[in-house]
Coordinates of C-alpha atoms in Angstrom, one line a residue:
Chain A
M15 CA -11.5 -47.3 -37.7
E16 CA -13.9 -48.3 -35.5
A17 CA -16.8 -46.0 -35.2
S18 CA -17.3 -45.1 -31.5
K19 CA -20.5 -43.9 -29.8
V20 CA -21.5 -41.0 -27.7
I21 CA -24.3 -40.0 -26.1
H22 CA -25.4 -35.9 -26.2
A23 CA -27.6 -35.0 -23.7
I24 CA -29.1 -31.6 -24.2
Y25 CA -30.1 -29.0 -21.6
T26 CA -31.9 -25.8 -21.5
D27 CA -30.8 -24.3 -18.3
D28 CA -27.2 -24.1 -16.8
D29 CA -28.6 -24.6 -13.2
V30 CA -30.1 -28.1 -14.9
L31 CA -26.9 -28.6 -16.2
M32 CA -24.8 -28.3 -13.0
N33 CA -27.0 -30.8 -11.2
A34 CA -26.9 -33.1 -14.0
V35 CA -23.2 -33.0 -14.0
K36 CA -22.9 -33.8 -10.3
A37 CA -25.5 -36.7 -10.7
V38 CA -23.1 -38.3 -13.6
K39 CA -20.1 -37.8 -11.7
A40 CA -21.7 -39.4 -8.7
E41 CA -22.2 -42.4 -10.9
R42 CA -18.6 -42.3 -12.0
Y43 CA -19.1 -41.6 -15.7
H44 CA -16.5 -39.9 -17.8
I45 CA -17.7 -36.7 -19.1
E46 CA -15.9 -36.2 -22.7
E47 CA -17.2 -32.6 -23.0
I48 CA -19.6 -30.0 -22.2
Y49 CA -20.6 -27.1 -24.8
T50 CA -22.4 -24.1 -23.5
P51 CA -23.2 -20.8 -24.9
F52 CA -21.6 -18.7 -22.0
P53 CA -19.4 -19.4 -19.1
V54 CA -21.1 -21.5 -16.5
H55 CA -19.6 -20.4 -13.0
G56 CA -18.6 -23.4 -11.3
L57 CA -18.8 -25.9 -14.2
D58 CA -15.2 -26.5 -14.3
K59 CA -15.0 -27.3 -10.3
A60 CA -18.2 -29.7 -10.8
M61 CA -16.4 -31.3 -13.6
G62 CA -13.6 -31.8 -11.6
L63 CA -11.4 -30.0 -14.3
A64 CA -7.5 -29.3 -13.2
P65 CA -7.2 -25.6 -12.6
T66 CA -5.6 -23.3 -15.5
R67 CA -1.6 -22.9 -15.1
I68 CA -2.1 -20.0 -17.7
A69 CA -1.2 -16.9 -14.9
I70 CA 2.2 -19.1 -14.0
A71 CA 3.1 -19.1 -17.7
S72 CA 2.4 -15.4 -18.1
F73 CA 4.5 -14.7 -14.7
M74 CA 7.6 -16.2 -16.7
Y75 CA 6.8 -14.5 -19.7
G76 CA 6.8 -11.4 -18.0
C77 CA 10.2 -12.2 -16.3
V78 CA 11.6 -12.7 -19.9
G79 CA 10.2 -9.3 -21.1
L80 CA 12.0 -7.7 -18.0
A81 CA 15.3 -9.5 -19.2
V82 CA 14.9 -8.7 -22.7
A83 CA 14.4 -4.8 -21.9
T84 CA 17.3 -4.8 -19.6
L85 CA 19.6 -6.8 -21.9
M86 CA 18.6 -4.6 -24.5
M87 CA 19.0 -1.3 -23.0
N88 CA 22.0 -2.3 -21.1
F89 CA 23.9 -3.0 -24.5
I90 CA 22.3 -0.2 -26.4
M91 CA 22.7 2.7 -24.0
I92 CA 25.4 1.4 -21.6
E93 CA 28.0 -0.7 -23.7
D94 CA 27.8 -0.1 -27.3
W95 CA 27.7 3.4 -27.6
P96 CA 27.6 5.3 -24.1
Q97 CA 26.8 8.7 -25.4
N98 CA 26.3 11.7 -22.8
I99 CA 22.9 12.6 -24.0
G100 CA 21.5 15.7 -22.1
G101 CA 23.8 15.0 -19.1
K102 CA 22.0 11.7 -18.1
P103 CA 24.7 9.3 -16.5
S104 CA 25.6 6.5 -19.0
F105 CA 28.6 5.0 -17.2
S106 CA 26.5 2.0 -15.8
Y107 CA 23.1 0.4 -16.0
I108 CA 21.8 1.3 -12.2
E109 CA 22.8 5.0 -12.6
N110 CA 20.7 5.6 -15.6
M111 CA 18.0 3.1 -14.5
P112 CA 15.3 5.4 -13.5
A113 CA 15.2 6.7 -17.5
F114 CA 14.7 2.9 -18.4
V115 CA 12.1 1.9 -16.1
P116 CA 9.2 2.8 -18.2
I117 CA 10.6 0.5 -21.1
M118 CA 11.5 -2.4 -18.9
F119 CA 7.8 -1.9 -17.3
E120 CA 6.3 -2.0 -21.0
L121 CA 7.9 -4.8 -22.1
T122 CA 7.2 -7.0 -19.1
V123 CA 3.6 -6.3 -19.7
F124 CA 4.0 -6.6 -23.4
F125 CA 5.2 -10.0 -23.1
A126 CA 3.2 -11.4 -20.5
A127 CA 0.1 -10.3 -22.1
H128 CA 0.9 -11.2 -25.9
L129 CA 2.8 -14.5 -25.1
M130 CA 0.0 -15.5 -22.7
V131 CA -3.0 -15.0 -25.3
I132 CA -0.8 -17.1 -28.0
T133 CA -0.3 -19.8 -25.4
F134 CA -4.2 -19.6 -24.9
Y135 CA -4.7 -19.9 -28.6
L136 CA -2.2 -22.9 -29.0
R137 CA -3.4 -24.9 -25.9
S138 CA -7.0 -24.4 -26.9
R139 CA -6.4 -25.0 -30.5
M140 CA -7.5 -21.9 -32.0
W141 CA -6.7 -20.0 -35.4
P142 CA -8.4 -18.1 -37.7
F143 CA -9.3 -21.0 -40.6
K144 CA -10.0 -23.7 -38.0
K145 CA -13.0 -25.8 -38.5
A146 CA -15.4 -25.1 -35.9
E147 CA -16.0 -28.3 -33.6
N148 CA -19.6 -27.9 -32.6
P149 CA -21.7 -31.1 -32.1
D150 CA -24.8 -28.9 -32.4
P151 CA -25.2 -25.1 -33.4
R152 CA -28.1 -24.6 -30.8
T153 CA -25.4 -24.9 -28.2
T154 CA -24.0 -21.3 -29.3
D155 CA -27.3 -19.8 -28.4
D156 CA -29.2 -21.0 -25.8
H157 CA -28.5 -25.0 -25.3
F158 CA -26.2 -26.9 -23.1
L159 CA -24.7 -30.2 -24.3
M160 CA -23.2 -32.8 -22.4
E161 CA -20.9 -35.4 -24.4
I162 CA -20.2 -39.1 -22.5
A163 CA -18.6 -41.7 -24.4
V164 CA -20.7 -45.0 -24.4
H165 CA -19.0 -48.4 -23.7
G166 CA -22.1 -50.8 -24.1
N167 CA -24.1 -49.3 -21.4
E168 CA -26.4 -47.0 -23.4
K169 CA -29.3 -48.2 -21.6
E170 CA -28.1 -47.2 -18.1
L171 CA -26.9 -43.7 -19.5
T172 CA -29.7 -43.1 -21.2
T173 CA -32.3 -43.7 -18.0
L174 CA -29.8 -41.6 -15.9
L175 CA -29.5 -38.7 -18.1
N176 CA -33.4 -38.5 -18.7
T177 CA -34.0 -38.3 -15.1
T178 CA -31.4 -35.6 -14.9
G179 CA -33.7 -33.3 -16.8
A180 CA -31.9 -33.5 -20.3
V181 CA -34.7 -32.0 -23.1
E182 CA -33.2 -34.6 -25.4
V183 CA -30.7 -37.6 -25.2
N184 CA -29.2 -38.8 -28.5
I185 CA -27.0 -41.8 -29.5
I186 CA -24.4 -40.4 -32.1
D187 CA -22.0 -42.8 -34.0
K188 CA -19.0 -40.8 -34.0
E189 CA -16.5 -41.1 -36.7
D190 CA -12.9 -41.3 -35.6
E191 CA -11.4 -38.3 -37.2
H192 CA -7.7 -39.3 -35.9
Chain G
M167 CA -20.5 -8.5 21.2
Y168 CA -16.8 -8.4 21.8
T169 CA -15.5 -8.3 25.1
F170 CA -11.5 -6.6 25.5
S171 CA -9.7 -9.1 26.8
N172 CA -7.6 -8.2 29.9
K173 CA -4.5 -9.6 28.5
L174 CA -4.8 -7.4 25.2
K175 CA -5.7 -4.3 27.5
T176 CA -2.5 -4.9 29.8
F177 CA -0.4 -5.3 26.8
S178 CA -1.8 -2.4 25.5
F179 CA -1.0 -0.4 28.7
A180 CA 2.5 -2.1 28.7
L181 CA 3.5 -0.5 25.5
M182 CA 2.4 2.8 26.3
I183 CA 4.2 3.1 29.5
L184 CA 7.4 1.3 27.8
G185 CA 7.0 4.0 25.0
L186 CA 6.4 6.7 27.5
L187 CA 9.4 6.2 29.3
G188 CA 11.5 5.6 26.2
V189 CA 10.1 9.0 24.7
G190 CA 10.8 10.7 28.1
Y191 CA 14.4 9.5 27.9
G192 CA 14.6 10.6 24.3
F193 CA 13.8 14.2 25.3
M194 CA 15.9 14.0 28.4
T195 CA 19.2 13.1 26.4
S196 CA 18.7 15.6 23.2
H197 CA 19.4 18.8 25.2
K198 CA 23.2 19.1 24.4
S199 CA 25.4 21.8 25.2
F200 CA 27.6 23.7 22.6
E201 CA 30.6 22.2 24.4
D202 CA 29.0 18.7 24.3
V203 CA 28.1 18.5 20.7
E204 CA 31.9 19.9 20.0
A205 CA 32.9 17.0 21.8
I206 CA 30.8 14.5 19.9
L207 CA 31.9 15.7 16.7
A208 CA 35.4 15.6 17.7
E209 CA 34.8 12.0 19.0
E210 CA 33.1 10.9 15.5
A211 CA 35.9 12.4 13.5
H212 CA 38.3 10.1 15.5
H213 CA 36.1 7.2 15.0
G214 CA 35.9 7.9 11.3
G215 CA 35.3 5.1 9.6
G216 CA 33.9 2.6 12.3
H217 CA 30.4 4.1 12.4
G218 CA 29.4 4.0 8.7
E219 CA 27.8 6.6 6.5
E220 CA 26.7 8.8 9.3
A221 CA 29.9 9.2 11.1
A222 CA 31.7 9.0 7.9
H223 CA 29.9 12.1 6.7
A224 CA 30.5 13.9 10.4
A225 CA 34.1 12.8 9.8
V226 CA 34.4 14.8 6.6
T227 CA 32.9 17.9 7.9
E228 CA 35.0 18.0 10.7
N229 CA 38.2 17.3 8.9
A230 CA 37.2 20.5 7.0
H231 CA 37.3 22.1 10.2
D232 CA 40.4 21.0 11.0
T233 CA 42.0 22.3 8.2
H234 CA 40.0 25.6 8.6
A235 CA 41.5 25.0 12.3
T236 CA 45.4 24.9 10.6
E237 CA 44.8 27.5 7.9
N238 CA 43.5 29.8 10.6
A239 CA 46.5 29.3 12.6
H240 CA 48.8 30.1 9.5
A241 CA 46.5 33.3 8.6
E242 CA 46.0 34.4 12.0
N243 CA 48.5 37.4 11.8
S244 CA 47.6 38.5 8.4
H245 CA 44.3 37.7 7.7
G246 CA 42.4 38.4 10.9
T247 CA 39.0 38.8 9.3
E248 CA 39.1 35.6 7.7
T249 CA 39.7 33.7 11.1
V250 CA 36.6 35.2 12.3
A251 CA 34.6 34.1 9.3
H252 CA 36.0 30.5 9.7
V253 CA 35.3 30.5 13.8
D254 CA 31.7 31.5 12.8
E255 CA 31.3 28.9 10.4
H256 CA 32.6 26.3 12.9
K257 CA 30.0 27.8 15.4
K258 CA 27.3 27.8 12.8
H259 CA 27.9 24.1 12.1
V260 CA 27.9 23.1 15.9
E261 CA 24.7 24.9 16.4
H262 CA 23.5 23.1 13.5
V263 CA 24.3 20.0 14.8
Q264 CA 22.9 20.8 18.1
H265 CA 19.7 21.9 16.9
Q266 CA 19.6 18.5 15.0
I267 CA 19.9 16.3 17.9
A268 CA 17.4 18.3 19.9
N269 CA 15.0 17.9 16.9
R270 CA 15.1 14.1 17.0
P271 CA 13.1 13.1 19.9
W272 CA 10.3 15.6 18.4
A273 CA 10.8 14.0 14.7
A274 CA 10.4 10.5 16.3
L275 CA 7.2 11.3 18.1
Y276 CA 5.9 13.1 15.1
V277 CA 6.8 10.3 12.6
A278 CA 5.2 7.8 14.9
A279 CA 1.9 9.8 15.8
F280 CA 1.5 10.3 12.0
F281 CA 2.0 6.9 11.0
F282 CA -1.0 5.6 13.3
M283 CA -3.1 8.5 12.3
M284 CA -2.8 7.8 8.8
I285 CA -3.8 4.3 9.5
A286 CA -7.0 5.5 10.8
L287 CA -7.8 7.9 8.1
G288 CA -6.9 5.4 5.5
V289 CA -9.4 2.9 6.9
L290 CA -11.7 5.9 7.1
A291 CA -11.3 6.6 3.3
F292 CA -11.7 3.1 2.6
Y293 CA -14.5 2.8 4.8
A294 CA -16.3 5.7 2.8
V295 CA -15.4 4.1 -0.7
Q296 CA -17.0 0.9 0.5
W297 CA -20.1 2.7 1.1
A298 CA -20.2 4.9 -1.9
S299 CA -19.5 1.8 -4.2
Q300 CA -22.2 0.2 -2.5
S301 CA -19.8 -2.9 -2.6
G302 CA -21.4 -6.5 -1.4
W303 CA -18.5 -8.0 0.0
S304 CA -17.5 -5.6 2.7
P305 CA -20.1 -5.1 5.3
V306 CA -19.3 -7.7 7.4
L307 CA -16.0 -5.9 8.1
F308 CA -17.9 -2.4 8.6
R309 CA -17.5 -2.8 12.5
V310 CA -14.0 -3.5 12.1
M311 CA -13.2 -0.5 10.3
E312 CA -15.6 1.9 12.5
G313 CA -13.3 0.7 15.4
I314 CA -10.2 1.4 13.8
T315 CA -11.4 5.0 12.7
A316 CA -11.9 5.3 16.4
Y317 CA -8.5 6.5 16.6
L318 CA -8.6 9.2 14.2
L319 CA -9.9 11.9 16.8
P320 CA -7.3 11.3 19.4
G321 CA -4.6 10.4 16.8
A322 CA -5.1 13.4 14.4
L323 CA -5.2 15.9 17.7
I324 CA -2.1 14.1 18.7
V325 CA -0.4 15.1 15.6
L326 CA -1.6 18.2 15.4
A327 CA -0.7 19.0 19.0
I328 CA 2.7 17.7 18.3
A329 CA 3.1 19.9 15.3
V330 CA 2.3 23.0 16.9
A331 CA 4.1 22.0 20.2
S332 CA 7.1 21.9 18.3
G333 CA 6.9 25.3 17.3
T334 CA 5.6 27.1 20.7
I335 CA 7.0 24.8 23.4
G336 CA 9.9 23.5 21.5
H337 CA 12.2 25.5 19.7
Y338 CA 11.0 24.8 16.2
N339 CA 12.0 21.5 15.8
I340 CA 10.2 20.0 13.2
F341 CA 8.8 23.0 11.3
V342 CA 11.4 25.6 10.4
W343 CA 9.0 27.9 8.6
M344 CA 7.6 28.6 12.5
D345 CA 10.7 30.1 13.7
P346 CA 10.4 33.8 12.7
E347 CA 14.2 34.1 12.5
V348 CA 14.4 31.9 10.1
V349 CA 11.8 33.9 8.0
A350 CA 13.1 36.9 8.6
H351 CA 16.5 35.6 6.6
D352 CA 14.4 33.4 4.0
K353 CA 12.9 35.2 1.3
L354 CA 11.3 31.9 -0.2
I355 CA 9.5 30.9 3.0
Q356 CA 8.5 34.9 3.3
G357 CA 6.6 34.3 0.0
K358 CA 5.2 31.2 1.4
S359 CA 4.3 32.9 4.9
G360 CA 0.7 33.4 3.2
W361 CA -0.2 29.6 3.6
L362 CA 2.9 28.5 6.3
N363 CA 2.2 30.3 9.5
T364 CA 1.5 28.7 12.7
W365 CA -2.3 30.0 13.1
G366 CA -3.3 29.0 9.8
F367 CA -1.5 25.8 10.2
A368 CA -3.5 25.1 13.5
I369 CA -6.8 26.4 12.2
R370 CA -6.7 24.5 8.9
G371 CA -5.4 21.4 11.0
L372 CA -8.7 21.7 13.2
I373 CA -10.8 22.2 10.0
F374 CA -9.3 18.7 8.6
I375 CA -10.1 16.9 11.5
G376 CA -13.3 18.4 12.1
G377 CA -14.6 17.2 9.0
W378 CA -13.2 13.6 9.2
V379 CA -14.6 13.4 12.7
L380 CA -17.8 14.7 11.8
Y381 CA -18.1 11.9 8.9
R382 CA -16.8 9.2 11.4
Q383 CA -19.2 10.2 13.8
F384 CA -22.3 10.4 11.8
S385 CA -21.6 7.3 9.6
R386 CA -20.9 5.3 12.6
K387 CA -24.2 6.7 14.1
F388 CA -26.3 5.7 11.3
S389 CA -24.6 2.4 10.7
I390 CA -25.5 1.2 14.3
A391 CA -29.0 2.9 14.1
Q392 CA -29.6 0.6 10.8
D393 CA -29.0 -2.2 13.2
N394 CA -32.6 -2.0 14.3
A395 CA -34.3 0.2 12.1
T396 CA -37.2 -1.3 10.2
D397 CA -36.2 0.8 6.8
D398 CA -33.3 1.7 4.9
K399 CA -33.3 5.2 5.8
N400 CA -29.9 5.3 7.7
F401 CA -28.3 3.3 4.9
K402 CA -29.1 6.0 2.2
K403 CA -28.0 8.8 4.5
T404 CA -24.6 7.0 5.1
F405 CA -24.4 6.7 1.4
R406 CA -25.0 10.1 1.0
I407 CA -22.5 11.4 3.3
S408 CA -19.9 9.2 2.4
A409 CA -19.9 10.4 -1.4
A410 CA -19.8 14.0 0.0
F411 CA -16.9 13.0 2.8
L412 CA -14.8 11.5 0.0
V413 CA -14.9 15.2 -2.2
F414 CA -13.9 16.8 1.1
F415 CA -11.5 14.1 1.7
L416 CA -9.5 14.3 -1.5
Y417 CA -9.3 18.1 -1.1
T418 CA -8.2 18.3 3.0
E419 CA -6.1 14.8 2.5
S420 CA -4.2 16.9 0.0
M421 CA -3.8 20.1 2.0
M422 CA -2.9 17.8 4.8
S423 CA -0.2 16.3 3.5
W424 CA 1.3 19.9 2.3
D425 CA 0.8 21.3 5.9
W426 CA 1.6 18.0 8.0
I427 CA 4.5 16.5 5.9
M428 CA 5.7 18.6 2.8
S429 CA 5.9 22.1 4.8
V430 CA 9.1 20.5 6.8
D431 CA 11.1 21.1 3.7
P432 CA 9.4 24.7 3.0
H433 CA 11.8 25.3 0.1
W434 CA 10.3 22.1 -2.1
F435 CA 7.2 21.4 -3.4
S436 CA 5.7 18.3 -5.6
T437 CA 2.7 18.5 -7.2
L438 CA 1.6 14.6 -6.6
F439 CA 2.7 15.0 -3.0
G440 CA -0.9 14.7 -1.6
W441 CA -1.6 11.3 -3.9
Y442 CA 1.5 9.7 -2.7
V443 CA 0.7 10.3 0.8
L444 CA -2.6 8.8 0.5
A445 CA -1.8 5.6 -1.6
G446 CA 0.6 5.0 1.7
M447 CA -2.1 5.3 4.0
M448 CA -4.8 3.4 2.1
V449 CA -2.2 0.3 2.1
C450 CA -1.7 0.5 5.6
G451 CA -5.1 1.2 6.5
I452 CA -6.2 -1.9 4.7
T453 CA -3.5 -4.3 6.1
V454 CA -4.7 -3.1 9.6
I455 CA -7.9 -3.7 8.8
A456 CA -7.0 -7.5 7.7
F457 CA -4.5 -7.7 10.8
I458 CA -7.4 -6.9 13.0
S459 CA -10.1 -8.9 11.4
L460 CA -8.0 -11.8 11.6
Y461 CA -7.2 -11.6 15.2
L462 CA -11.0 -11.1 16.1
K463 CA -11.7 -14.2 13.6
S464 CA -8.9 -16.3 15.7
K465 CA -10.9 -15.3 18.9
G466 CA -14.0 -16.4 17.4
Y467 CA -15.7 -13.3 17.1
L468 CA -16.3 -13.0 13.3
E469 CA -17.3 -16.4 11.9
L470 CA -18.8 -14.8 9.2
V471 CA -15.6 -13.6 7.8
N472 CA -14.1 -16.0 5.4
D473 CA -11.1 -16.5 3.3
S474 CA -12.5 -14.8 0.3
H475 CA -12.8 -11.5 2.3
L476 CA -9.1 -12.1 3.3
H477 CA -8.6 -12.8 -0.4
D478 CA -10.1 -9.0 -1.0
L479 CA -8.2 -7.4 1.5
A480 CA -5.2 -9.1 0.3
K481 CA -5.5 -8.2 -3.4
F482 CA -6.2 -4.6 -1.9
M483 CA -2.9 -4.4 -0.2
F484 CA -1.4 -5.6 -3.3
G485 CA -2.8 -3.1 -5.5
F486 CA -2.2 -0.2 -3.5
S487 CA 1.3 -1.2 -3.0
I488 CA 2.1 -1.2 -6.4
F489 CA -0.3 2.3 -6.5
W490 CA 2.2 3.6 -4.1
A491 CA 5.2 2.3 -5.7
Y492 CA 3.8 3.9 -9.0
L493 CA 3.3 7.3 -7.5
W494 CA 6.7 7.2 -5.6
F495 CA 8.5 6.5 -8.8
S496 CA 6.6 9.3 -10.7
Q497 CA 7.8 11.5 -8.0
F498 CA 11.3 10.4 -8.0
M499 CA 11.8 9.7 -11.7
L500 CA 10.2 13.2 -12.9
I501 CA 12.5 14.9 -10.3
W502 CA 15.6 12.9 -11.1
Y503 CA 15.3 13.3 -15.0
A504 CA 14.7 17.0 -15.0
N505 CA 17.4 17.4 -12.4
I506 CA 16.3 21.2 -11.5
P507 CA 18.6 22.0 -8.5
E508 CA 15.6 23.6 -6.2
E509 CA 13.7 20.4 -6.7
V510 CA 16.2 17.7 -6.5
T511 CA 17.9 18.5 -3.4
Y512 CA 15.0 16.7 -2.0
F513 CA 16.3 13.4 -3.4
I514 CA 20.1 14.3 -3.2
T515 CA 19.8 14.5 0.6
R516 CA 17.9 11.4 0.9
I517 CA 20.1 9.2 -1.4
E518 CA 23.1 10.4 0.2
D519 CA 22.3 10.1 3.8
Y520 CA 19.3 7.9 4.0
R521 CA 20.3 5.4 1.3
L522 CA 19.5 2.4 3.2
P523 CA 15.7 3.6 4.4
F524 CA 15.4 5.3 1.3
F525 CA 15.9 2.3 -1.2
G526 CA 15.2 -0.6 1.3
M527 CA 11.7 0.8 1.7
L528 CA 11.2 0.2 -2.2
V529 CA 12.1 -3.5 -1.4
L530 CA 10.0 -3.5 1.7
N531 CA 6.8 -1.7 0.1
L532 CA 7.1 -2.6 -3.6
V533 CA 9.3 -5.9 -4.4
F534 CA 8.3 -8.3 -1.2
P535 CA 4.4 -7.6 -1.3
F536 CA 4.5 -7.9 -5.1
L537 CA 6.2 -11.2 -5.1
V538 CA 4.5 -12.4 -2.2
L539 CA 0.6 -11.4 -3.0
M540 CA 0.6 -12.1 -6.7
N541 CA -0.1 -15.7 -6.1
S542 CA -3.8 -16.1 -5.7
D543 CA -3.5 -19.1 -3.1
Y544 CA -1.4 -17.3 -1.0
K545 CA -3.8 -14.5 -0.6
R546 CA -5.9 -16.8 1.4
I547 CA -3.4 -17.9 3.9
P548 CA -3.7 -15.9 6.9
W549 CA -0.1 -16.2 8.3
F550 CA 0.9 -15.4 4.6
V551 CA -1.0 -12.2 4.6
V552 CA 0.2 -11.3 8.1
M553 CA 3.8 -11.7 7.1
A554 CA 3.2 -9.5 4.0
G555 CA 1.3 -7.2 6.2
I556 CA 4.1 -6.6 8.8
V557 CA 6.8 -6.1 6.0
I558 CA 4.1 -3.5 4.5
L559 CA 3.6 -1.8 7.7
I560 CA 7.4 -1.2 8.5
G561 CA 8.1 -0.4 4.9
H562 CA 5.6 2.5 5.5
Y563 CA 6.8 3.6 8.7
V564 CA 10.0 3.9 7.1
D565 CA 8.4 6.0 4.5
V566 CA 7.0 8.4 6.6
F567 CA 10.5 8.4 8.5
N568 CA 12.0 9.4 5.1
M569 CA 9.5 12.3 4.5
I570 CA 10.0 13.8 7.8
M571 CA 13.5 13.0 9.3
P572 CA 15.9 14.4 6.6
A573 CA 14.6 17.9 7.2
T574 CA 14.6 17.9 11.0
V575 CA 17.4 15.6 12.1
G576 CA 19.6 15.5 8.6
D577 CA 22.3 13.0 8.5
R578 CA 21.9 12.6 12.4
W579 CA 19.4 10.1 12.0
F580 CA 19.1 6.4 13.9
I581 CA 16.5 4.1 14.5
G582 CA 17.0 3.8 18.3
I583 CA 15.3 4.2 21.4
P584 CA 13.2 7.4 20.5
E585 CA 11.9 6.3 17.2
I586 CA 11.2 2.7 18.6
S587 CA 9.4 4.1 21.8
A588 CA 7.3 6.5 20.2
V589 CA 6.1 3.7 17.8
L590 CA 5.5 1.5 20.8
L591 CA 3.6 4.5 22.6
F592 CA 1.2 5.0 19.9
A593 CA 1.0 1.2 19.0
G594 CA -0.3 0.9 22.6
L595 CA -2.5 3.8 22.5
F596 CA -3.9 2.6 19.0
I597 CA -4.7 -0.9 20.3
Y598 CA -6.5 0.4 23.3
V599 CA -8.8 2.9 21.5
V600 CA -9.5 0.7 18.7
F601 CA -10.4 -2.5 20.8
N602 CA -12.2 -0.4 23.2
A603 CA -14.4 1.0 20.4
L604 CA -14.9 -2.6 19.0
T605 CA -16.6 -3.3 22.2
K606 CA -19.0 -0.5 21.9
A607 CA -21.4 -2.1 19.4
P608 CA -22.0 -5.7 17.8
L609 CA -19.5 -7.3 15.2
L610 CA -21.8 -7.8 12.7
A611 CA -23.8 -4.7 11.0
K612 CA -27.4 -6.2 11.0
R613 CA -29.8 -5.2 8.5
N614 CA -27.6 -3.4 5.9
P615 CA -29.0 -4.0 2.4
F616 CA -25.4 -5.9 1.5
V617 CA -24.9 -7.9 4.6
K618 CA -26.4 -11.1 3.5
E619 CA -24.7 -10.7 0.3
S620 CA -21.3 -10.2 2.4
E621 CA -22.0 -13.1 4.7
H622 CA -22.1 -15.5 1.4
F623 CA -19.5 -13.8 -0.4
H624 CA -16.9 -16.1 -1.9
Y625 CA -14.5 -15.7 -4.9

């Protein structure tokens, strides 16, 4: 496996970082990753990341939850054992529906919320014993790190990054872990 | 400064004239004699199935009368007193229908008047919330809201006038508890007459309107004074009176909903009714703010209003639609579940006689806005918001219709000339008053401490 090289440019201010991202994008370099200690508003737009589709997923999970609730109660309360419980009409689902709405609502929310969170964990590869992918521990406190892959253009990249206000520019040999 | 375009002015006058003609027609055709009503009932009995639910119901009662009539013929010799009782019943039924027919133009006028009044009141409450919460996005819309609330004074006075007139000029066409003869035979209403009496009703109404209009006048005055002030004194004053108004409003809005709406069914009561009416008026108010802002923007008067403001308004429309549905369902489900006869009649009459408007309004007010306004991108598209808004406004008109009509015209309802003309009449008046008020002050609240933030608001 060949070892690829990356440049780590470290910043101490999110405004400077934003301008640096714009400058790097303007020079048409590909930004591998950016590590920040907190959400930087507008960073995804500046990097040109695609919008998330997690809301759409959540909507579909909600529909699943609604279907589960409806099918479950229709089977239990109407089809399997239609008892007369306190005079509530159990002849058809629609006749007794108001009584089921609280459960239908809650299961919709339950499915939409929990499956969305699990989707988020899966898509962003997060689990309890995962090894932290952190190139520099300072990025969890007060530093911002931009990672750019190097393809024989170290010089230009270093000068460019130095002009954008980076406090450190390091070239790192990255062992390919895959 | 906004100038009221002649085209819009002519349009509003045309609506008012058209509406007045239709309302006049409604009143002229609603006075049926006893024989007329008998003829109508006989006619409906023969056309049974053709006219849908309404006629079918009438046919059932009429058939019952027919059987009574034949029974009477049989019994004539032996049971004289019983015959008298049956004739009495027939007379009562016809008089009941006669009264319902006479109520229709009154109720139609009242529903439309209340609907437009509640838009202005909802906007006023929303406006006060914006001040009290010191929100940073809405100051560019303050003048639009102030323009809409200008309708509150005439609108609320008209509602109160129609309500009182129905019991003084009219023949107790909206509120049965105003009829001394009904009260004399009704123990339940007698017990409530400490609250439900015409004088108390009128005075309470004037207090409510007085309080609301007072806040509206002063907040408007301070808001305009702030434009040319050198400090923020006016802003602080408005902040304080807005907070005080919100307290006053929540009490009076609740009582208003008992007086002006719930008392059409004086045997029925519901504790969350005030909230329910409030949710409806908020959603309509916010929708109208969005409409008028979009209209003014399309004419080039509100260049600082951007699609993020629209997005926020649409989010409020979405949220309050769901809030409305939550309250509607809470009221319905509690009563349906417990099924206590004295409460449940309210919903039984609505489900039997008003099936389509009663359940249709749920689609218009919940399902449609829920699905249409859920997507974040759609909330920024003007025509999408307008489309959803039109459906919401129609839905909430039907909501008010469902609250008033079953108690006044019963199964004799229809959305015909009296109802549509009343809507046109008040729509014309509303447009005239609102756009006239918009010309009175610059459309941007200058020097508001939050207006810069609002101008650059983006989401």
